[in-house]
Short mmCIF file of C-alpha atoms in Angstrom, two decimals:
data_model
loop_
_atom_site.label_atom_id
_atom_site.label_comp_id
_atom_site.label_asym_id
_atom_site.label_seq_id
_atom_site.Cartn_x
_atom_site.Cartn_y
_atom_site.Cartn_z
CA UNK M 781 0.00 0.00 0.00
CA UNK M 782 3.13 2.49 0.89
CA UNK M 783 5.00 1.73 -2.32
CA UNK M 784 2.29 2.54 -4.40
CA UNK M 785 1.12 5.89 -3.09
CA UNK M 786 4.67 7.29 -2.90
CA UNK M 787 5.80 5.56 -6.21
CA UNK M 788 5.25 8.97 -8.19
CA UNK M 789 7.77 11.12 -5.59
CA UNK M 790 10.67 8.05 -5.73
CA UNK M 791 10.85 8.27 -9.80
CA UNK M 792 10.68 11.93 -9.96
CA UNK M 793 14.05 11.74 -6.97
CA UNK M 794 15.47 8.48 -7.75
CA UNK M 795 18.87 9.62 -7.39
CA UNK M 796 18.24 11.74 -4.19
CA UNK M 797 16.57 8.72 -2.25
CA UNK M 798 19.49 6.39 -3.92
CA UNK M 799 22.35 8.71 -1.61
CA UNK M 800 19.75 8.63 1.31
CA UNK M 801 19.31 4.75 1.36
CA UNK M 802 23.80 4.14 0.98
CA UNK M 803 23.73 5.83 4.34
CA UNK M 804 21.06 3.68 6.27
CA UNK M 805 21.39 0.10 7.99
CA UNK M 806 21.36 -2.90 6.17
CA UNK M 807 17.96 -3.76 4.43
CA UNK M 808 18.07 -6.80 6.59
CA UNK M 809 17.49 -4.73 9.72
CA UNK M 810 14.64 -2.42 7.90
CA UNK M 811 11.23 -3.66 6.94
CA UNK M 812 10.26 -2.70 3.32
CA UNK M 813 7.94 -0.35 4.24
CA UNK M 814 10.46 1.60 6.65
CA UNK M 815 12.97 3.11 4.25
CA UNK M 816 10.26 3.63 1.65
CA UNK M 817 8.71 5.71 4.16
CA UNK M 818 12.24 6.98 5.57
CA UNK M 819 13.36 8.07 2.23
CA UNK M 820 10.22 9.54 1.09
CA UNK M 821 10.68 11.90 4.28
CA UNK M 822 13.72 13.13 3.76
CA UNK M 823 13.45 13.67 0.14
CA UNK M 824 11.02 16.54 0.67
CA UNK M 825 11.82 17.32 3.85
CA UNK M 826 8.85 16.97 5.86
CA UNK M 827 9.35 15.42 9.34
CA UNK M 828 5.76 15.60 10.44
CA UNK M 829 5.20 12.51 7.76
CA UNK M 830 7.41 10.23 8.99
CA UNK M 831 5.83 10.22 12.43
CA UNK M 832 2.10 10.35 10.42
CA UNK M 833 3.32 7.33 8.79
CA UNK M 834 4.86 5.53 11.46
CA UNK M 835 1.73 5.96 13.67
CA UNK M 836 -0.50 4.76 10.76
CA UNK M 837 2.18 1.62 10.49
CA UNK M 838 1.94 0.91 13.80
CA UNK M 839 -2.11 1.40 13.93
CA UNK M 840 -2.14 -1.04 11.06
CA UNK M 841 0.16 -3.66 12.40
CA UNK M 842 -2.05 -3.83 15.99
CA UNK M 843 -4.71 -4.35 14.03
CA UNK M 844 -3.51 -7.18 11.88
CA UNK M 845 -2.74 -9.14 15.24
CA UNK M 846 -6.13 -8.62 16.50
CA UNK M 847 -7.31 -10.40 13.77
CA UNK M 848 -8.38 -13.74 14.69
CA UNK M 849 -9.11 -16.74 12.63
CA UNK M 850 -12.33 -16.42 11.06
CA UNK M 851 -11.72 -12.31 11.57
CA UNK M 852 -13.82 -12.08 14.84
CA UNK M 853 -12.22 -9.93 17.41
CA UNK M 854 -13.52 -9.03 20.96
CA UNK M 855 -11.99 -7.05 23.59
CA UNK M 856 -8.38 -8.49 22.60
CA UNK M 857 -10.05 -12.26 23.26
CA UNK M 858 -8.93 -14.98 20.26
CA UNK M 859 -11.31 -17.11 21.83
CA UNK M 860 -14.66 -17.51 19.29
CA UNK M 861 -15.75 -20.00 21.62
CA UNK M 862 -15.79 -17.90 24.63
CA UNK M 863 -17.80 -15.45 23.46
CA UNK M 864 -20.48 -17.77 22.37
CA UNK M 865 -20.53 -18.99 25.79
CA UNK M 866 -20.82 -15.47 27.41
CA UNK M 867 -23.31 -13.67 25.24
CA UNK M 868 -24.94 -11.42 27.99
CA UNK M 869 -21.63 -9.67 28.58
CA UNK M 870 -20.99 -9.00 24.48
CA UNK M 871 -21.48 -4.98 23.11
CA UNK M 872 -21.85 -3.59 19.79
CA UNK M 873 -18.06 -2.62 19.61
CA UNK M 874 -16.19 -5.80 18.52
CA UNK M 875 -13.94 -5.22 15.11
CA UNK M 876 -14.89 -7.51 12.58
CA UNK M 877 -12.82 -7.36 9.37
CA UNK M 878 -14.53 -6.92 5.88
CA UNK M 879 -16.92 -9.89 4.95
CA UNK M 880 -18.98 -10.74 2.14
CA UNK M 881 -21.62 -8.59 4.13
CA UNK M 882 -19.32 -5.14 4.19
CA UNK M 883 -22.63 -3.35 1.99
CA UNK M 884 -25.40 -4.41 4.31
CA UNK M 885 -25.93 -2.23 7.86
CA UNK M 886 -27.90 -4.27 10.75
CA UNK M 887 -29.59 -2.21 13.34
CA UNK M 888 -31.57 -2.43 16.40
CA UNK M 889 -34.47 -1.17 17.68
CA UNK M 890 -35.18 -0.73 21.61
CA UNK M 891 -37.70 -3.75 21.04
CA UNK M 892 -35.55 -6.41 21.63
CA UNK M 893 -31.68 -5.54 21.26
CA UNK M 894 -30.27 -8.93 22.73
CA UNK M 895 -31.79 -11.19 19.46
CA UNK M 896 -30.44 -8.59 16.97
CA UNK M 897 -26.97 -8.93 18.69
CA UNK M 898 -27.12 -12.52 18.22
CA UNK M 899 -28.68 -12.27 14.81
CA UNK M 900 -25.31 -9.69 13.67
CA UNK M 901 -23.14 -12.42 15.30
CA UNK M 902 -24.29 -15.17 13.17
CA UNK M 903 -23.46 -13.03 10.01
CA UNK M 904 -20.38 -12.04 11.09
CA UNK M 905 -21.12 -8.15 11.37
CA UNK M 906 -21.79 -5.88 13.95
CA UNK M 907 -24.62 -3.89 15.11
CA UNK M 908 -24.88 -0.15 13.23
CA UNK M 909 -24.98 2.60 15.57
CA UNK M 910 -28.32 5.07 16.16
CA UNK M 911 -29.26 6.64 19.56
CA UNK M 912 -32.99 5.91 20.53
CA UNK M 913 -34.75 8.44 23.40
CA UNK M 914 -37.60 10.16 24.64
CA UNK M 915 -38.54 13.97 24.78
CA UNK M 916 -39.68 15.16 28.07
CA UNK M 917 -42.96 15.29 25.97
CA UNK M 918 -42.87 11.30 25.83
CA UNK M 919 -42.44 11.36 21.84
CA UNK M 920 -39.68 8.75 21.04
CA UNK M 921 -36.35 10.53 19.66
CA UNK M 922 -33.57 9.07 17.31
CA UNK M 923 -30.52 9.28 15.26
CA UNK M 924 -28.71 6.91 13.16
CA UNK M 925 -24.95 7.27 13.48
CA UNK M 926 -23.42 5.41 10.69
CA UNK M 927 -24.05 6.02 7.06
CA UNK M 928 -26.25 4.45 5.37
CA UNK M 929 -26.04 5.78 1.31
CA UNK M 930 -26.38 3.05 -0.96
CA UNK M 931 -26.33 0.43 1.68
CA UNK M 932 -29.12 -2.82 1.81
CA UNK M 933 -30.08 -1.74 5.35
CA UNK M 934 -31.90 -4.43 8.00
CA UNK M 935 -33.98 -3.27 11.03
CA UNK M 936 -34.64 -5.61 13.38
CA UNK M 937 -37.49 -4.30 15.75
CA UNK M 938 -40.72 -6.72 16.99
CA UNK M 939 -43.58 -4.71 17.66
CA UNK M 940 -43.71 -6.18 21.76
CA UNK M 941 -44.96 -4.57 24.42
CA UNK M 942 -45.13 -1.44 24.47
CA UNK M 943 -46.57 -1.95 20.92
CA UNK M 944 -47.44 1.34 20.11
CA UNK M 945 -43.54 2.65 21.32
CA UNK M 946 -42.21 0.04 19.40
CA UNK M 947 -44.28 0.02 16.34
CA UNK M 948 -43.69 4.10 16.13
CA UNK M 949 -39.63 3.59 16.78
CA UNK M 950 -39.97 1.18 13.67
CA UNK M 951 -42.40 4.00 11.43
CA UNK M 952 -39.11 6.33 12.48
CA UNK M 953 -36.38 4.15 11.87
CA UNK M 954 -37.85 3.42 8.56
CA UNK M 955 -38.54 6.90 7.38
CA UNK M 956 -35.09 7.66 8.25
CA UNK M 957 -33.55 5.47 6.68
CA UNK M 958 -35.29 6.31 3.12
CA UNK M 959 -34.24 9.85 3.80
CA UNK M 960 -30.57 9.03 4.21
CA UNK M 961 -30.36 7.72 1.03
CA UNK M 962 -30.27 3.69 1.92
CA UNK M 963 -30.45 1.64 -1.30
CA UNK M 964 -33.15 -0.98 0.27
CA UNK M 965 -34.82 -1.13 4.17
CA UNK M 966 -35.78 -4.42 5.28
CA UNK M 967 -37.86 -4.22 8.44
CA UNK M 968 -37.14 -7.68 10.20
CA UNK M 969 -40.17 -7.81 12.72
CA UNK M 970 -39.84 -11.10 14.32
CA UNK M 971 -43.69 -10.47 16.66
CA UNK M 972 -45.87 -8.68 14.14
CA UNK M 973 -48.02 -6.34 16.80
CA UNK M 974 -51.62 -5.82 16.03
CA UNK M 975 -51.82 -9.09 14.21
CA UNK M 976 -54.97 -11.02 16.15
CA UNK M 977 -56.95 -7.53 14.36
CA UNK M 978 -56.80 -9.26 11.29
CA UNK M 979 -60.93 -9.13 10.50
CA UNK M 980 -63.38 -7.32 11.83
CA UNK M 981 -65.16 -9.20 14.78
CA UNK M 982 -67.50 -7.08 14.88
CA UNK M 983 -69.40 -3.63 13.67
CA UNK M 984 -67.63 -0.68 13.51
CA UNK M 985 -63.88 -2.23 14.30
CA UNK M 986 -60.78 -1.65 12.83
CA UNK M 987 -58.42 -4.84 10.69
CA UNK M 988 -55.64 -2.96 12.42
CA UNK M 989 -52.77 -5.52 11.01
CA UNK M 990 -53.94 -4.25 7.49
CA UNK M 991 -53.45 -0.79 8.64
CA UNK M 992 -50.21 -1.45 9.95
CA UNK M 993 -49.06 -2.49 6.64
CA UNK M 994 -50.45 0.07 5.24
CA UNK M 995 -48.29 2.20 7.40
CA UNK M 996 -44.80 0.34 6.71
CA UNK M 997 -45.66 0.82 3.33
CA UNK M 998 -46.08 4.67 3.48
CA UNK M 999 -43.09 5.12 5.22
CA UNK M 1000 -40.92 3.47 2.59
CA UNK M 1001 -40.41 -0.05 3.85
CA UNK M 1002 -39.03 -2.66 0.89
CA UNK M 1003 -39.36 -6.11 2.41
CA UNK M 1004 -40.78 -7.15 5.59
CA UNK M 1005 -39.12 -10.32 7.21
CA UNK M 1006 -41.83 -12.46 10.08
CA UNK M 1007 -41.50 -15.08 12.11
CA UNK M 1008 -44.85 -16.82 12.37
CA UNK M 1009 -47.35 -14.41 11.60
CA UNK M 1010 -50.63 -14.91 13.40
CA UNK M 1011 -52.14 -15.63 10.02
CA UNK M 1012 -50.66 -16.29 6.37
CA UNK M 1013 -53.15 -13.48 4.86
CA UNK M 1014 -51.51 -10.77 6.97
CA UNK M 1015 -48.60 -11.13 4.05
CA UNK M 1016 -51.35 -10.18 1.63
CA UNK M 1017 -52.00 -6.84 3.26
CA UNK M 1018 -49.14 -5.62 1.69
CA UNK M 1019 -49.06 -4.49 -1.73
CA UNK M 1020 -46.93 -6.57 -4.69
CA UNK M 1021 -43.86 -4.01 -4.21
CA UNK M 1022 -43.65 -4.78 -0.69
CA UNK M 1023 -43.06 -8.91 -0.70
CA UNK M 1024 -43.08 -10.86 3.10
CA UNK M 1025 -41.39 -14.07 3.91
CA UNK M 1026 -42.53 -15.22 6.89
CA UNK M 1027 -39.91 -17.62 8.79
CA UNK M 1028 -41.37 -20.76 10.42
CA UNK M 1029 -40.22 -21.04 13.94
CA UNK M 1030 -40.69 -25.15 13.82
CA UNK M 1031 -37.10 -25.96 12.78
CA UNK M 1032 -36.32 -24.42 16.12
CA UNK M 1033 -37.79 -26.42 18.28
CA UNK M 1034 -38.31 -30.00 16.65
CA UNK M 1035 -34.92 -31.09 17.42
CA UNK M 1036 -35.56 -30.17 21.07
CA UNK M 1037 -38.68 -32.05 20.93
CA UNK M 1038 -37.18 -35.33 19.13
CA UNK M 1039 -34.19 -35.24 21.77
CA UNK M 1040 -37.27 -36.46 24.44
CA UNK M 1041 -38.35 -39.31 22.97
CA UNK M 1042 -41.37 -39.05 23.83
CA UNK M 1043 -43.91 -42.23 23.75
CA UNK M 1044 -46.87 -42.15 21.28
CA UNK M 1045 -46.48 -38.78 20.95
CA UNK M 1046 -49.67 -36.61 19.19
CA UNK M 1047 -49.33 -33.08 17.70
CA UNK M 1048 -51.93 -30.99 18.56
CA UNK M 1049 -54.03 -28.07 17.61
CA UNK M 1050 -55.99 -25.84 20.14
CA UNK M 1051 -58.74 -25.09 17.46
CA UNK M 1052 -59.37 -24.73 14.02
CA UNK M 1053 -57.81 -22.04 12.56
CA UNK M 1054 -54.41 -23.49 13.86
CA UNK M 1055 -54.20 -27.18 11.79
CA UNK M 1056 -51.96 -26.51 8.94
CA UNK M 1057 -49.02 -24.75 11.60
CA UNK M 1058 -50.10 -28.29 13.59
CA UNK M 1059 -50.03 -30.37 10.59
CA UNK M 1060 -46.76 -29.22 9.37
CA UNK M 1061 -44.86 -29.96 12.35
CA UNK M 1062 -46.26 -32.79 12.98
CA UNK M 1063 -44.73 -33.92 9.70
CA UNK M 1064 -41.35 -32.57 10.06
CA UNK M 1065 -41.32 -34.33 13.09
CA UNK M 1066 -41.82 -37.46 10.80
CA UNK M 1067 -39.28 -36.42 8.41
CA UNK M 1068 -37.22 -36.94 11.79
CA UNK M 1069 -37.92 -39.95 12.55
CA UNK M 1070 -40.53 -39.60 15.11
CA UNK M 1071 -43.78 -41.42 14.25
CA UNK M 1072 -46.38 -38.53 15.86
CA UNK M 1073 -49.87 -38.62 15.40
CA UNK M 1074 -52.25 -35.51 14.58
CA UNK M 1075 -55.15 -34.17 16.84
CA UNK M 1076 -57.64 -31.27 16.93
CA UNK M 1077 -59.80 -29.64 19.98
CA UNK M 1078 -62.97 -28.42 18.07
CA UNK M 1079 -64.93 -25.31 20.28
CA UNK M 1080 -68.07 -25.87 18.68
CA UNK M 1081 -69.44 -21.73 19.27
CA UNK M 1082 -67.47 -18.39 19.90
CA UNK M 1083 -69.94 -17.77 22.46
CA UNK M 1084 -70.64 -13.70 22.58
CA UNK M 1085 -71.62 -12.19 25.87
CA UNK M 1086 -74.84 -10.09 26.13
CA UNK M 1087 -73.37 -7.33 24.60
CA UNK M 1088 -72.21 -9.01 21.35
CA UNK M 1089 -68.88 -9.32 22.64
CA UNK M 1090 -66.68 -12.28 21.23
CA UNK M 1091 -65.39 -14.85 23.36
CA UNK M 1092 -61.59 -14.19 21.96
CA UNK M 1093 -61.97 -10.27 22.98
CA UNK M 1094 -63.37 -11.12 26.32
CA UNK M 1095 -60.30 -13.32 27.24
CA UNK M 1096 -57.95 -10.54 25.80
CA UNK M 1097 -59.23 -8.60 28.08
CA UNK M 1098 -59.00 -10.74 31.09
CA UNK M 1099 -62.56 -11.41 31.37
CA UNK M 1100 -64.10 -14.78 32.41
CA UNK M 1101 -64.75 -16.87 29.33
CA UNK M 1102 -67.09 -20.33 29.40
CA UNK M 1103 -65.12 -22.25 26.77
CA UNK M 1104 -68.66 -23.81 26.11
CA UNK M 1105 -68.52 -27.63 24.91
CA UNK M 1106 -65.51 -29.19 22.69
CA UNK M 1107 -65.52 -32.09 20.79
CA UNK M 1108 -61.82 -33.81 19.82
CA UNK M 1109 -60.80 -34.72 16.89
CA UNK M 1110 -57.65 -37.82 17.17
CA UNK M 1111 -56.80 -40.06 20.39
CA UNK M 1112 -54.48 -38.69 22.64
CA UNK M 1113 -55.17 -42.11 25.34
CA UNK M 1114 -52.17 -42.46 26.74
CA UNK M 1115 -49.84 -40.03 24.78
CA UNK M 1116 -47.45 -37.78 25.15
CA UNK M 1117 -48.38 -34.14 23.75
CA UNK M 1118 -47.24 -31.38 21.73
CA UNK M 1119 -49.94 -28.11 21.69
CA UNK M 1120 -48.79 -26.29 18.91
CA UNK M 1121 -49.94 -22.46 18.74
CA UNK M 1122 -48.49 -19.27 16.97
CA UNK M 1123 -48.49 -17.53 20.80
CA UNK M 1124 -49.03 -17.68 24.16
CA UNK M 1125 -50.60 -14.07 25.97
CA UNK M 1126 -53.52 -14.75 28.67
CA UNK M 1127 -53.05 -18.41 29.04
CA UNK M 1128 -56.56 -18.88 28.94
CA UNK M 1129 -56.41 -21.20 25.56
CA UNK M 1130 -53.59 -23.37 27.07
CA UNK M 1131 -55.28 -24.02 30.32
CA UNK M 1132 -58.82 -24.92 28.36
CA UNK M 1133 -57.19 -27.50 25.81
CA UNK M 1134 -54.75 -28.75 28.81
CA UNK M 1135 -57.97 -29.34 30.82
CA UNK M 1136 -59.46 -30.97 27.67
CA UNK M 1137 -56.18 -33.37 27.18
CA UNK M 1138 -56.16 -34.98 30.74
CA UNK M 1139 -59.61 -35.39 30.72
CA UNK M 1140 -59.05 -37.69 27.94
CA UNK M 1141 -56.38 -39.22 29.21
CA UNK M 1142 -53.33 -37.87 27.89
CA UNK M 1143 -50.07 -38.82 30.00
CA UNK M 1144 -47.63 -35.68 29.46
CA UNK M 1145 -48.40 -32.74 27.94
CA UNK M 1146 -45.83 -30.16 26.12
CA UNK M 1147 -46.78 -26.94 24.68
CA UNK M 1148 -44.73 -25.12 21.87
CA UNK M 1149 -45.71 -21.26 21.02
CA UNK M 1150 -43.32 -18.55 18.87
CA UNK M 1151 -44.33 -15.73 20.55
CA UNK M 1152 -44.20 -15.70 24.54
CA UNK M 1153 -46.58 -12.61 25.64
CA UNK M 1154 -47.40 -13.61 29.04
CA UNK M 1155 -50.01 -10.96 30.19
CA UNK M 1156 -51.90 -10.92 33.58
CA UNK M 1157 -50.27 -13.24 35.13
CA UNK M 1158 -50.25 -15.53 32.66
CA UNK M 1159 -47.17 -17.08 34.27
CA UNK M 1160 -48.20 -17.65 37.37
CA UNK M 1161 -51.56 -19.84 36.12
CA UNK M 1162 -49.14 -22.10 33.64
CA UNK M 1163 -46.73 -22.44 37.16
CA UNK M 1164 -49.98 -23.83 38.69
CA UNK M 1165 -51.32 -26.10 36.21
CA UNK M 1166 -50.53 -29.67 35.51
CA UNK M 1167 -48.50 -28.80 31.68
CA UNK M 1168 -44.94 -30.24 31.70
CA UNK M 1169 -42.98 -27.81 29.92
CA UNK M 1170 -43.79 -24.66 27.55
CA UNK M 1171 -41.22 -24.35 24.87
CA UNK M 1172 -41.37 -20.19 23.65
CA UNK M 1173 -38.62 -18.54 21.35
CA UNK M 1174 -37.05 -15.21 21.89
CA UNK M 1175 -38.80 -13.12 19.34
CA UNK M 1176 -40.16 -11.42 22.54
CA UNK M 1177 -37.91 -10.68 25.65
CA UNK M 1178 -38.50 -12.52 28.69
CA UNK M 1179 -38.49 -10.59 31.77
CA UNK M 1180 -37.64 -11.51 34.98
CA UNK M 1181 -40.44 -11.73 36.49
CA UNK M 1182 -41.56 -13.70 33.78
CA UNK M 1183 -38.94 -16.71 34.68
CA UNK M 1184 -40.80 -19.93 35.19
CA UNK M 1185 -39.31 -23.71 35.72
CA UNK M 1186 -41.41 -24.75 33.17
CA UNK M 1187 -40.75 -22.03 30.53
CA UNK M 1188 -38.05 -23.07 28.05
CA UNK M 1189 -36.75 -20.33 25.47
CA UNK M 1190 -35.22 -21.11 22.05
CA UNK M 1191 -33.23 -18.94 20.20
CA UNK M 1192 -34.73 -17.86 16.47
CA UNK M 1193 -31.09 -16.04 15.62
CA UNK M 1194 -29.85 -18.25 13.53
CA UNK M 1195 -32.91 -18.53 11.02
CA UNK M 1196 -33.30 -14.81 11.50
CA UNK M 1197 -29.46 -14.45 10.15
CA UNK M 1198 -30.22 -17.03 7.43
CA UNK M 1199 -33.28 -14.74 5.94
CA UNK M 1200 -31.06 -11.67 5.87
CA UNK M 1201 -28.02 -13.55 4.06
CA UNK M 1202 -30.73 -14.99 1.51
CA UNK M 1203 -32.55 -11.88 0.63
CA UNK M 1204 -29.43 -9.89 0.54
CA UNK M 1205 -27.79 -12.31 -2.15
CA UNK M 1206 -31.67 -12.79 -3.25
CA UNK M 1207 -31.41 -16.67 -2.28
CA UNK M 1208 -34.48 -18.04 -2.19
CA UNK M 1209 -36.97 -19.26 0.94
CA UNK M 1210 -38.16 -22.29 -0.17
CA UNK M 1211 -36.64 -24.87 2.06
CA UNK M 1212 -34.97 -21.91 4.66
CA UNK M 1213 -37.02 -24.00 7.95
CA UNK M 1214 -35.99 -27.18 6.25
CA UNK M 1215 -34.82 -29.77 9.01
#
């Protein structure tokens, strides 16, 4: 790099840096790029760039030995495997050297900051730096430090609790990264807020995940990556410039399920509208190996309340439900069970097909759900009941108080990381969950 930006001063005062160079050490004691540099000084005389130089040289070779195998660096540590073992104590200011990813830019929103981390891990990259605040007003304030011009820019932001903070930090984020000139915004939104408003239940109500879309849209959003939406036709409320691939959580968890060996085990869906995300793992799982049967609890009315109220709004809200009568479709005598749903929030569905299950004599019973939401006290009444073990991904943070021996969280990083590499080098999704 030296000998070719000061090649034009050494031809133009060959024979000048020839007498310089008789009266130095041997080359054998001088690295290649010393007397270049040397030389070029004292041909025009300017002191002040030999010690520029030197302190670039020197900057240059500390950070060729910080370089580790695989060019992953952290806090002088060569150790790749250390760091994967200590993940809660990594930051956002590791070096990592130029990778096949140097023209994408990864950043977090305040939604859940620990999965993007991971996520920019698995690809090698860091974390791009933005400051997110409030006003004394309460409006959310922000600024994206790095540039962004011409780069395929990823946001990684779930619309959790607080929805509507998080779901305006991500309108933001977006719209500022359109006006700083980014070549493409991906919004990665691994819980899709508002996505349970997805018809109207009733007169004079909003389909608030369609207006959400609608939103992204506006603000200049190019792509949306999902993990398990609530429903498939949510990726239909955006228009044909805005395409969705929504990431199935299932390859997640079916190797921690097949590691059980469980005995006669049955796949299950807690009502109708959830059989396909049932069906599918249920077959995975027999890609696996593991001979699983298929079942389905069957609420035969969406009882209203006496002011028209659906059921499904009622237990949103914490109200008392009557589940009314259920019929079953599939035997679960004797079997060990997998409930498969997109979510868990109240609890109140869990608790009503787990009640169902043991009455008809099912022997364990295992629960796997995306999105863990948890609300009033939805922990406490899975603590109490008779499940074995809920099995919930990080797409949504788990607080503290929120820590239950029968909670288990999965990771969704990797297949997060996976979707970014393949849309950025437009790979396709076909077999991305593929076990």
């Amino acid at each position: 790099m030296y000998k070719k930006l000061c090649a034009p001063s050494l031809r133009s005062l060959s024979g000048v840096q020839n007498r310089f160079l008789s009266s130095q050490v041997s080359a054998q004691q001088q690295s290649t790029q010393g007397w270049v540099l040397a030389g070029l000084a004292a041909v025009v005389g300017m002191g002040a760039a030999t010690a520029s130089f030197a302190k670039l040289d020197e900057e240059h070779r500390k950070k060729s030995h910080q370089q580790v195998k695989g060019g992953f660096h952290h806090n002088g540590s060569s150790s790749m495997t250390a760091n994967r073992q200590d993940r809660t104590n990594i930051s956002a200011d590791f070096y990592v050297a130029p990778s096949e990813l140097s023209d994408v830019k990864i950043f977090s929103g305040s939604g859940n900051p620990a999965l993007s981390l991971e996520v920019a891990m698995h690809l090698g990259t860091q974390l791009g730096r933005l400051k997110v605040g409030k006003f004394s007003d309460g409006e959310t304030s922000l600024q994206v430090l790095d540039n962004v011009r011409g780069k395929d820019v990823f946001i990684i932001q779930p619309t959790c609790p607080p929805i509507n903070d998080n779901l305006i930090e991500l309108f933001l984020l977006v719209s500022t990264m359109r006006r700083a000139s980014a070549k493409k915004v991906t919004a990665v939104i691994p819980y899709y807020g508002y996505a349970r408003q997805d018809v109207r239940l009733s007169a004079r109500t909003p389909i608030a995940a369609a207006d959400v879309a609608r939103m992204l849209e506006e603000v200049g959003v190019d792509r949306v990556i999902a993990v398990d939406l609530h429903r498939g036709q949510i990726q239909g409320f955006f228009g044909p410039r805005v395409p969705v691939d929504n990431l199935d959580a299932a390859g997640v968890a079916l190797p921690y399920f097949k590691a059980k060996h469980l005995k006669n085990p049955v796949v299950v869906s807690p009502d109708a509208n959830g059989v396909h995300r049932a069906k599918l793992f249920r077959d995975h799982l027999v890609k696996m190996g593991v001979d699983a049967g298929l079942a389905l609890i069957v609420q035969k009315k969406d009882f209203n309340n006496d002011n028209g109220i659906p059921a499904r709004i009622r237990r949103r809200t914490g109200q008392m439900v009557d589940e009314g009568a259920q019929d079953m479709v599939g035997d679960v005598q004797g079997a060990d069970v997998i409930i498969v749903d997109d979510m868990v929030d109240t609890g109140g569905r869990v608790l009503s097909a787990l009640k169902q299950l043991k009455e008809r004599g099912a022997a364990r019973v295992y629960m796997f759900a995306t999105h863990g939401l948890f609300s009033l006290r939805a922990v406490e009444k899975i603590q109490s009941s008779d499940l074995d073990e809920l099995v919930i991904t990080n797409t949504i943070p788990l607080p503290m108080d929120s820590q239950s021996s029968k909670i288990q969280q999965l990771s969704v990083s990797a297949l997060i990381a996976e979707g970014i590499r393949r849309v950025h080098h437009k790979e396709s999704f076909s077999n991305i969950s593929a076990t």
